[in-house]
Amino acid sequence: MITSGISTATTQFKQWNELSEPRNHLDAPNLVNNTESLQLLPLPDVHIPDELFEGGNVKRVILTTKTMDTFFLLDKTMKVKKLADITCSLEIPKNLQTHEATHTWDFGENFPNEVEPLEDEEQRTFSLRFPIYLLEDQTLYVSIDENFLTVSPIFTAQISDVISKKLNRGHEIVILGCSDRIEDTKICTNNNCSLVPPEFVTGFLGSLMSDLTKTNDQLFTAAIFPSEGPQGFEKLSSTTVDSIIDFCSQLVSTDKSRYTEECYKRWKRNASSNGAQSGLYL
């Protein structure tokens, strides 16, 4: 009789940061002196030139993230002109930061600053800038670089709040973006949303849709396309690119065949440079 023996072995996975995450916020290290307040730090100051949204110079406003630049900032086929910048600044007084660390690990190594601060004796200043472009047919194009490694969500949330208050019913508002929480293209307006739980949209796009709905029931159309990867590093499939081109071609006056060709060239070039087409990202 032949018998076979089966040996068992256990595998232990080592956590990537060599530190255990706090089980709840009460276990987190104290990084500020005022531990009893929910509003620990000031909010970012956002400046957008008022004249960009006033008068009859702009009929349509496209609000999106940097991922969509491939389909709009086409110098060879479209007239693109930079008008101004959205500027954001956040000043954190030194007295709001504790100097008596209650932990033995390097906070800067494990939780790096979202944006590089400018050191000052009295305070730390964080600054960001995002461009605003004028496209054909009196279209204003606002693109936010929503990189989760370099841009704190508090900045994009404040930008959304300021923009929503500057828009009015005279503007045709179009929101474009991607989400890895949906499987097909979703079209949403201030009165109707095709998202079905557990699908959802977060980040700058989610803030915009929420703020515009609350601000005098501002009319808007949002097109959210499926993607893979975290915010700022979205990977688009060829099927999704087809859907984006079909939708965005209605927003530009360029010949569709020429527009489609240029978009594919830009997408393939950008995808090859960051490895998105290979299906591997870190």
mmCIF file of C-alpha atoms in Angstrom:
data_model
loop_
_atom_site.group_PDB
_atom_site.id
_atom_site.type_symbol
_atom_site.label_atom_id
_atom_site.label_comp_id
_atom_site.label_asym_id
_atom_site.label_seq_id
_atom_site.Cartn_x
_atom_site.Cartn_y
_atom_site.Cartn_z
ATOM 1 C CA MET A 1 0.000 0.000 0.000
ATOM 2 C CA ILE A 2 1.282 3.398 -0.960
ATOM 3 C CA THR A 3 0.766 6.264 1.395
ATOM 4 C CA SER A 4 1.420 9.892 0.762
ATOM 5 C CA GLY A 5 2.289 12.450 3.357
ATOM 6 C CA ILE A 6 1.131 16.062 3.178
ATOM 7 C CA SER A 7 3.207 18.629 4.950
ATOM 8 C CA THR A 8 1.677 21.881 6.006
ATOM 9 C CA ALA A 9 3.421 25.196 6.253
ATOM 10 C CA THR A 10 2.311 28.586 7.376
ATOM 11 C CA THR A 11 3.143 31.807 5.580
ATOM 12 C CA GLN A 12 3.329 35.106 7.358
ATOM 13 C CA PHE A 13 3.065 38.292 5.335
ATOM 14 C CA LYS A 14 5.089 41.216 6.510
ATOM 15 C CA GLN A 15 3.282 44.532 6.459
ATOM 16 C CA TRP A 16 4.728 46.992 3.988
ATOM 17 C CA ASN A 17 5.398 49.881 6.348
ATOM 18 C CA GLU A 18 6.639 47.829 9.304
ATOM 19 C CA LEU A 19 4.179 49.676 11.526
ATOM 20 C CA SER A 20 0.730 48.690 12.625
ATOM 21 C CA GLU A 21 -2.035 51.079 11.683
ATOM 22 C CA PRO A 22 -3.982 52.561 14.627
ATOM 23 C CA ARG A 23 -7.128 50.569 15.390
ATOM 24 C CA ASN A 24 -9.014 53.839 15.741
ATOM 25 C CA HIS A 25 -8.333 57.568 15.792
ATOM 26 C CA LEU A 26 -7.853 57.571 19.548
ATOM 27 C CA ASP A 27 -4.717 55.482 19.081
ATOM 28 C CA ALA A 28 -3.256 57.833 16.475
ATOM 29 C CA PRO A 29 -0.307 60.011 17.532
ATOM 30 C CA ASN A 30 -0.983 63.593 18.622
ATOM 31 C CA LEU A 31 0.362 65.953 15.978
ATOM 32 C CA VAL A 32 -1.406 69.125 17.108
ATOM 33 C CA ASN A 33 -1.820 70.804 20.459
ATOM 34 C CA ASN A 34 -5.581 71.231 20.265
ATOM 35 C CA THR A 35 -6.836 67.654 20.499
ATOM 36 C CA GLU A 36 -10.383 68.563 21.547
ATOM 37 C CA SER A 37 -11.401 70.441 18.393
ATOM 38 C CA LEU A 38 -12.744 68.921 15.187
ATOM 39 C CA GLN A 39 -11.431 71.951 13.288
ATOM 40 C CA LEU A 40 -7.751 71.557 13.986
ATOM 41 C CA LEU A 41 -6.316 73.469 11.029
ATOM 42 C CA PRO A 42 -7.387 76.413 8.851
ATOM 43 C CA LEU A 43 -8.894 75.799 5.422
ATOM 44 C CA PRO A 44 -6.988 76.533 2.210
ATOM 45 C CA ASP A 45 -7.474 79.927 0.576
ATOM 46 C CA VAL A 46 -8.589 79.521 -3.055
ATOM 47 C CA HIS A 47 -8.414 82.358 -5.586
ATOM 48 C CA ILE A 48 -10.066 82.242 -9.017
ATOM 49 C CA PRO A 49 -10.319 85.440 -11.127
ATOM 50 C CA ASP A 50 -13.961 86.599 -11.080
ATOM 51 C CA GLU A 51 -13.848 87.992 -14.611
ATOM 52 C CA LEU A 52 -13.465 84.501 -16.051
ATOM 53 C CA PHE A 53 -17.055 83.591 -15.158
ATOM 54 C CA GLU A 54 -18.670 87.008 -15.563
ATOM 55 C CA GLY A 55 -20.208 88.566 -18.668
ATOM 56 C CA GLY A 56 -21.059 86.678 -21.826
ATOM 57 C CA ASN A 57 -17.555 85.611 -22.786
ATOM 58 C CA VAL A 58 -18.039 82.027 -21.609
ATOM 59 C CA LYS A 59 -20.982 79.820 -22.544
ATOM 60 C CA ARG A 60 -19.717 76.397 -21.514
ATOM 61 C CA VAL A 61 -17.532 75.349 -18.579
ATOM 62 C CA ILE A 62 -15.837 71.938 -18.579
ATOM 63 C CA LEU A 63 -14.699 70.792 -15.141
ATOM 64 C CA THR A 64 -12.480 67.762 -15.044
ATOM 65 C CA THR A 65 -9.208 66.208 -13.892
ATOM 66 C CA LYS A 66 -5.834 65.918 -15.572
ATOM 67 C CA THR A 67 -6.702 62.494 -16.997
ATOM 68 C CA MET A 68 -9.001 64.187 -19.520
ATOM 69 C CA ASP A 69 -6.336 66.595 -20.804
ATOM 70 C CA THR A 70 -5.519 64.038 -23.483
ATOM 71 C CA PHE A 71 -8.895 64.698 -25.127
ATOM 72 C CA PHE A 72 -8.917 68.506 -24.994
ATOM 73 C CA LEU A 73 -5.477 70.103 -24.875
ATOM 74 C CA LEU A 74 -4.802 69.298 -28.529
ATOM 75 C CA ASP A 75 -2.639 72.097 -29.925
ATOM 76 C CA LYS A 76 -2.608 70.661 -33.451
ATOM 77 C CA THR A 77 -6.372 70.383 -33.894
ATOM 78 C CA MET A 78 -7.841 72.900 -31.426
ATOM 79 C CA LYS A 79 -7.304 76.492 -30.377
ATOM 80 C CA VAL A 80 -6.126 76.345 -26.778
ATOM 81 C CA LYS A 81 -5.227 79.439 -24.778
ATOM 82 C CA LYS A 82 -4.222 79.589 -21.138
ATOM 83 C CA LEU A 83 -6.125 82.361 -19.341
ATOM 84 C CA ALA A 84 -5.173 82.141 -15.691
ATOM 85 C CA ASP A 85 -4.441 79.846 -12.746
ATOM 86 C CA ILE A 86 -6.401 78.617 -9.786
ATOM 87 C CA THR A 87 -4.171 79.361 -6.826
ATOM 88 C CA CYS A 88 -4.462 77.617 -3.470
ATOM 89 C CA SER A 89 -2.538 78.329 -0.309
ATOM 90 C CA LEU A 90 -2.711 76.929 3.177
ATOM 91 C CA GLU A 91 -0.875 78.430 6.117
ATOM 92 C CA ILE A 92 -0.489 76.335 9.258
ATOM 93 C CA PRO A 93 0.818 78.259 12.285
ATOM 94 C CA LYS A 94 3.558 76.499 14.166
ATOM 95 C CA ASN A 95 1.614 76.777 17.437
ATOM 96 C CA LEU A 96 -0.938 74.295 16.056
ATOM 97 C CA GLN A 97 1.711 71.605 15.794
ATOM 98 C CA THR A 98 2.953 69.702 18.766
ATOM 99 C CA HIS A 99 6.684 69.468 19.352
ATOM 100 C CA GLU A 100 6.452 66.633 21.835
ATOM 101 C CA ALA A 101 6.060 63.581 19.667
ATOM 102 C CA THR A 102 4.283 60.663 21.325
ATOM 103 C CA HIS A 103 5.626 58.108 18.867
ATOM 104 C CA THR A 104 9.008 56.600 18.107
ATOM 105 C CA TRP A 105 8.628 56.271 14.339
ATOM 106 C CA ASP A 106 9.305 58.821 11.616
ATOM 107 C CA PHE A 107 6.005 60.477 10.789
ATOM 108 C CA GLY A 108 7.362 62.120 7.649
ATOM 109 C CA GLU A 109 8.452 58.766 6.255
ATOM 110 C CA ASN A 110 5.162 56.982 6.793
ATOM 111 C CA PHE A 111 2.774 59.866 6.174
ATOM 112 C CA PRO A 112 4.547 62.223 3.735
ATOM 113 C CA ASN A 113 3.139 65.710 3.237
ATOM 114 C CA GLU A 114 0.655 65.918 0.385
ATOM 115 C CA VAL A 115 2.370 69.041 -0.924
ATOM 116 C CA GLU A 116 5.852 70.297 -0.225
ATOM 117 C CA PRO A 117 5.672 73.034 2.458
ATOM 118 C CA LEU A 118 7.639 76.253 2.491
ATOM 119 C CA GLU A 119 9.349 76.435 5.853
ATOM 120 C CA ASP A 120 8.984 79.580 7.908
ATOM 121 C CA GLU A 121 9.791 80.415 11.499
ATOM 122 C CA GLU A 122 6.183 81.189 12.365
ATOM 123 C CA GLN A 123 4.207 78.974 9.975
ATOM 124 C CA ARG A 124 4.273 76.413 7.191
ATOM 125 C CA THR A 125 2.799 77.379 3.821
ATOM 126 C CA PHE A 126 1.444 74.964 1.214
ATOM 127 C CA SER A 127 0.816 76.281 -2.311
ATOM 128 C CA LEU A 128 -0.756 74.772 -5.435
ATOM 129 C CA ARG A 129 -1.633 76.095 -8.897
ATOM 130 C CA PHE A 130 -3.970 74.652 -11.537
ATOM 131 C CA PRO A 131 -4.364 76.104 -15.060
ATOM 132 C CA ILE A 132 -7.556 77.426 -16.662
ATOM 133 C CA TYR A 133 -7.791 77.277 -20.474
ATOM 134 C CA LEU A 134 -10.056 78.817 -23.086
ATOM 135 C CA LEU A 135 -11.068 76.406 -25.833
ATOM 136 C CA GLU A 136 -13.065 76.928 -28.988
ATOM 137 C CA ASP A 137 -16.721 77.987 -28.948
ATOM 138 C CA GLN A 138 -16.362 80.090 -25.765
ATOM 139 C CA THR A 139 -15.568 77.044 -23.645
ATOM 140 C CA LEU A 140 -13.705 77.366 -20.357
ATOM 141 C CA TYR A 141 -11.656 74.291 -19.440
ATOM 142 C CA VAL A 142 -10.709 73.749 -15.792
ATOM 143 C CA SER A 143 -8.463 70.760 -15.087
ATOM 144 C CA ILE A 144 -7.328 69.675 -11.620
ATOM 145 C CA ASP A 145 -4.317 67.435 -11.110
ATOM 146 C CA GLU A 146 -5.943 65.092 -8.603
ATOM 147 C CA ASN A 147 -2.828 63.197 -7.566
ATOM 148 C CA PHE A 148 -3.436 61.476 -4.234
ATOM 149 C CA LEU A 149 0.318 61.468 -3.543
ATOM 150 C CA THR A 150 0.842 65.223 -3.906
ATOM 151 C CA VAL A 151 -2.548 66.937 -3.529
ATOM 152 C CA SER A 152 -4.493 66.788 -0.294
ATOM 153 C CA PRO A 153 -8.274 66.292 -0.727
ATOM 154 C CA ILE A 154 -8.940 69.439 1.323
ATOM 155 C CA PHE A 155 -7.567 71.507 -1.571
ATOM 156 C CA THR A 156 -9.822 69.971 -4.224
ATOM 157 C CA ALA A 157 -12.827 70.179 -1.903
ATOM 158 C CA GLN A 158 -12.262 73.914 -1.388
ATOM 159 C CA ILE A 159 -11.721 74.487 -5.107
ATOM 160 C CA SER A 160 -15.019 72.755 -5.816
ATOM 161 C CA ASP A 161 -16.798 74.935 -3.268
ATOM 162 C CA VAL A 162 -15.422 78.173 -4.757
ATOM 163 C CA ILE A 163 -16.134 77.178 -8.373
ATOM 164 C CA SER A 164 -19.718 76.124 -7.637
ATOM 165 C CA LYS A 165 -20.437 79.556 -6.149
ATOM 166 C CA LYS A 166 -19.030 81.413 -9.157
ATOM 167 C CA LEU A 167 -21.043 79.545 -11.790
ATOM 168 C CA ASN A 168 -24.524 80.642 -12.785
ATOM 169 C CA ARG A 169 -27.421 79.377 -14.879
ATOM 170 C CA GLY A 170 -26.020 81.119 -17.934
ATOM 171 C CA HIS A 171 -23.261 78.536 -18.121
ATOM 172 C CA GLU A 172 -23.546 75.087 -19.645
ATOM 173 C CA ILE A 173 -21.703 73.000 -17.053
ATOM 174 C CA VAL A 174 -20.095 69.708 -18.050
ATOM 175 C CA ILE A 175 -18.255 67.500 -15.541
ATOM 176 C CA LEU A 176 -15.960 64.807 -16.919
ATOM 177 C CA GLY A 177 -13.963 62.198 -15.057
ATOM 178 C CA CYS A 178 -13.175 58.600 -14.221
ATOM 179 C CA SER A 179 -13.871 56.220 -11.381
ATOM 180 C CA ASP A 180 -12.693 52.729 -10.556
ATOM 181 C CA ARG A 181 -15.965 52.121 -8.724
ATOM 182 C CA ILE A 182 -18.107 51.774 -11.858
ATOM 183 C CA GLU A 183 -18.173 49.245 -14.680
ATOM 184 C CA ASP A 184 -19.685 51.335 -17.469
ATOM 185 C CA THR A 185 -20.253 54.972 -18.359
ATOM 186 C CA LYS A 186 -22.566 56.870 -16.044
ATOM 187 C CA ILE A 187 -24.437 60.062 -16.918
ATOM 188 C CA CYS A 188 -25.639 62.209 -14.034
ATOM 189 C CA THR A 189 -27.443 65.537 -13.771
ATOM 190 C CA ASN A 190 -28.643 67.654 -10.881
ATOM 191 C CA ASN A 191 -32.020 65.856 -11.081
ATOM 192 C CA ASN A 192 -31.049 62.349 -12.117
ATOM 193 C CA CYS A 193 -28.152 60.002 -11.388
ATOM 194 C CA SER A 194 -27.526 56.614 -12.992
ATOM 195 C CA LEU A 195 -25.167 55.441 -10.247
ATOM 196 C CA VAL A 196 -26.409 52.305 -8.526
ATOM 197 C CA PRO A 197 -25.045 51.302 -5.094
ATOM 198 C CA PRO A 198 -22.322 50.294 -4.397
ATOM 199 C CA GLU A 199 -21.139 52.524 -7.280
ATOM 200 C CA PHE A 200 -19.966 55.969 -6.263
ATOM 201 C CA VAL A 201 -17.811 58.923 -7.305
ATOM 202 C CA THR A 202 -15.411 60.596 -4.935
ATOM 203 C CA GLY A 203 -12.726 63.264 -4.951
ATOM 204 C CA PHE A 204 -12.978 66.502 -6.934
ATOM 205 C CA LEU A 205 -15.744 65.178 -9.192
ATOM 206 C CA GLY A 206 -17.867 63.997 -6.292
ATOM 207 C CA SER A 207 -17.458 67.351 -4.543
ATOM 208 C CA LEU A 208 -18.497 69.227 -7.677
ATOM 209 C CA MET A 209 -21.633 67.172 -8.209
ATOM 210 C CA SER A 210 -22.609 67.588 -4.570
ATOM 211 C CA ASP A 211 -21.843 71.324 -4.396
ATOM 212 C CA LEU A 212 -23.620 72.160 -7.661
ATOM 213 C CA THR A 213 -26.698 70.246 -6.550
ATOM 214 C CA LYS A 214 -26.814 72.203 -3.292
ATOM 215 C CA THR A 215 -26.057 75.582 -4.904
ATOM 216 C CA ASN A 216 -29.422 76.784 -6.211
ATOM 217 C CA ASP A 217 -29.972 73.487 -8.013
ATOM 218 C CA GLN A 218 -27.334 74.424 -10.577
ATOM 219 C CA LEU A 219 -27.894 72.572 -13.859
ATOM 220 C CA PHE A 220 -25.042 70.324 -14.936
ATOM 221 C CA THR A 221 -24.271 67.170 -16.898
ATOM 222 C CA ALA A 222 -21.659 64.757 -15.566
ATOM 223 C CA ALA A 223 -20.136 61.899 -17.566
ATOM 224 C CA ILE A 224 -18.154 59.432 -15.456
ATOM 225 C CA PHE A 225 -16.156 56.761 -17.264
ATOM 226 C CA PRO A 226 -14.768 53.485 -15.838
ATOM 227 C CA SER A 227 -11.057 53.276 -15.100
ATOM 228 C CA GLU A 228 -8.500 51.360 -13.085
ATOM 229 C CA GLY A 229 -6.002 52.611 -10.570
ATOM 230 C CA PRO A 230 -5.968 55.299 -7.870
ATOM 231 C CA GLN A 231 -6.721 58.984 -8.366
ATOM 232 C CA GLY A 232 -4.098 60.655 -10.497
ATOM 233 C CA PHE A 233 -2.924 57.351 -11.973
ATOM 234 C CA GLU A 234 -6.055 56.190 -13.809
ATOM 235 C CA LYS A 235 -5.673 53.617 -16.567
ATOM 236 C CA LEU A 236 -8.201 53.724 -19.429
ATOM 237 C CA SER A 237 -9.082 50.779 -21.650
ATOM 238 C CA SER A 238 -9.503 51.155 -25.405
ATOM 239 C CA THR A 239 -13.256 50.665 -24.982
ATOM 240 C CA THR A 240 -13.399 53.498 -22.462
ATOM 241 C CA VAL A 241 -11.325 55.734 -24.742
ATOM 242 C CA ASP A 242 -13.864 55.123 -27.517
ATOM 243 C CA SER A 243 -16.680 56.199 -25.199
ATOM 244 C CA ILE A 244 -14.797 59.309 -24.075
ATOM 245 C CA ILE A 245 -14.050 60.362 -27.658
ATOM 246 C CA ASP A 246 -17.679 59.872 -28.702
ATOM 247 C CA PHE A 247 -18.879 62.036 -25.816
ATOM 248 C CA CYS A 248 -16.205 64.734 -25.979
ATOM 249 C CA SER A 249 -16.420 65.119 -29.770
ATOM 250 C CA GLN A 250 -19.827 66.715 -29.162
ATOM 251 C CA LEU A 251 -18.157 69.445 -27.102
ATOM 252 C CA VAL A 252 -15.626 70.564 -29.733
ATOM 253 C CA SER A 253 -16.055 72.002 -33.209
ATOM 254 C CA THR A 254 -13.095 70.125 -34.698
ATOM 255 C CA ASP A 255 -13.783 67.596 -37.436
ATOM 256 C CA LYS A 256 -14.592 64.323 -35.652
ATOM 257 C CA SER A 257 -12.329 62.087 -37.733
ATOM 258 C CA ARG A 258 -9.385 64.416 -37.219
ATOM 259 C CA TYR A 259 -10.240 64.839 -33.548
ATOM 260 C CA THR A 260 -10.481 61.070 -33.039
ATOM 261 C CA GLU A 261 -7.148 60.447 -34.736
ATOM 262 C CA GLU A 262 -5.360 63.056 -32.633
ATOM 263 C CA CYS A 263 -6.914 61.776 -29.389
ATOM 264 C CA TYR A 264 -5.753 58.239 -30.075
ATOM 265 C CA LYS A 265 -2.236 59.434 -30.824
ATOM 266 C CA ARG A 266 -2.084 61.369 -27.570
ATOM 267 C CA TRP A 267 -3.608 58.511 -25.553
ATOM 268 C CA LYS A 268 -1.213 55.910 -26.950
ATOM 269 C CA ARG A 269 1.785 58.169 -26.423
ATOM 270 C CA ASN A 270 0.788 59.023 -22.835
ATOM 271 C CA ALA A 271 -0.169 55.436 -22.041
ATOM 272 C CA SER A 272 3.132 54.121 -23.339
ATOM 273 C CA SER A 273 5.118 56.605 -21.305
ATOM 274 C CA ASN A 274 3.492 55.606 -18.013
ATOM 275 C CA GLY A 275 2.981 51.900 -18.765
ATOM 276 C CA ALA A 276 -0.801 52.098 -18.702
ATOM 277 C CA GLN A 277 -1.257 49.956 -21.805
ATOM 278 C CA SER A 278 0.805 47.145 -20.357
ATOM 279 C CA GLY A 279 -1.737 46.541 -17.610
ATOM 280 C CA LEU A 280 0.868 46.947 -14.893
ATOM 281 C CA TYR A 281 1.114 49.863 -12.517
ATOM 282 C CA LEU A 282 2.632 50.207 -9.080
#
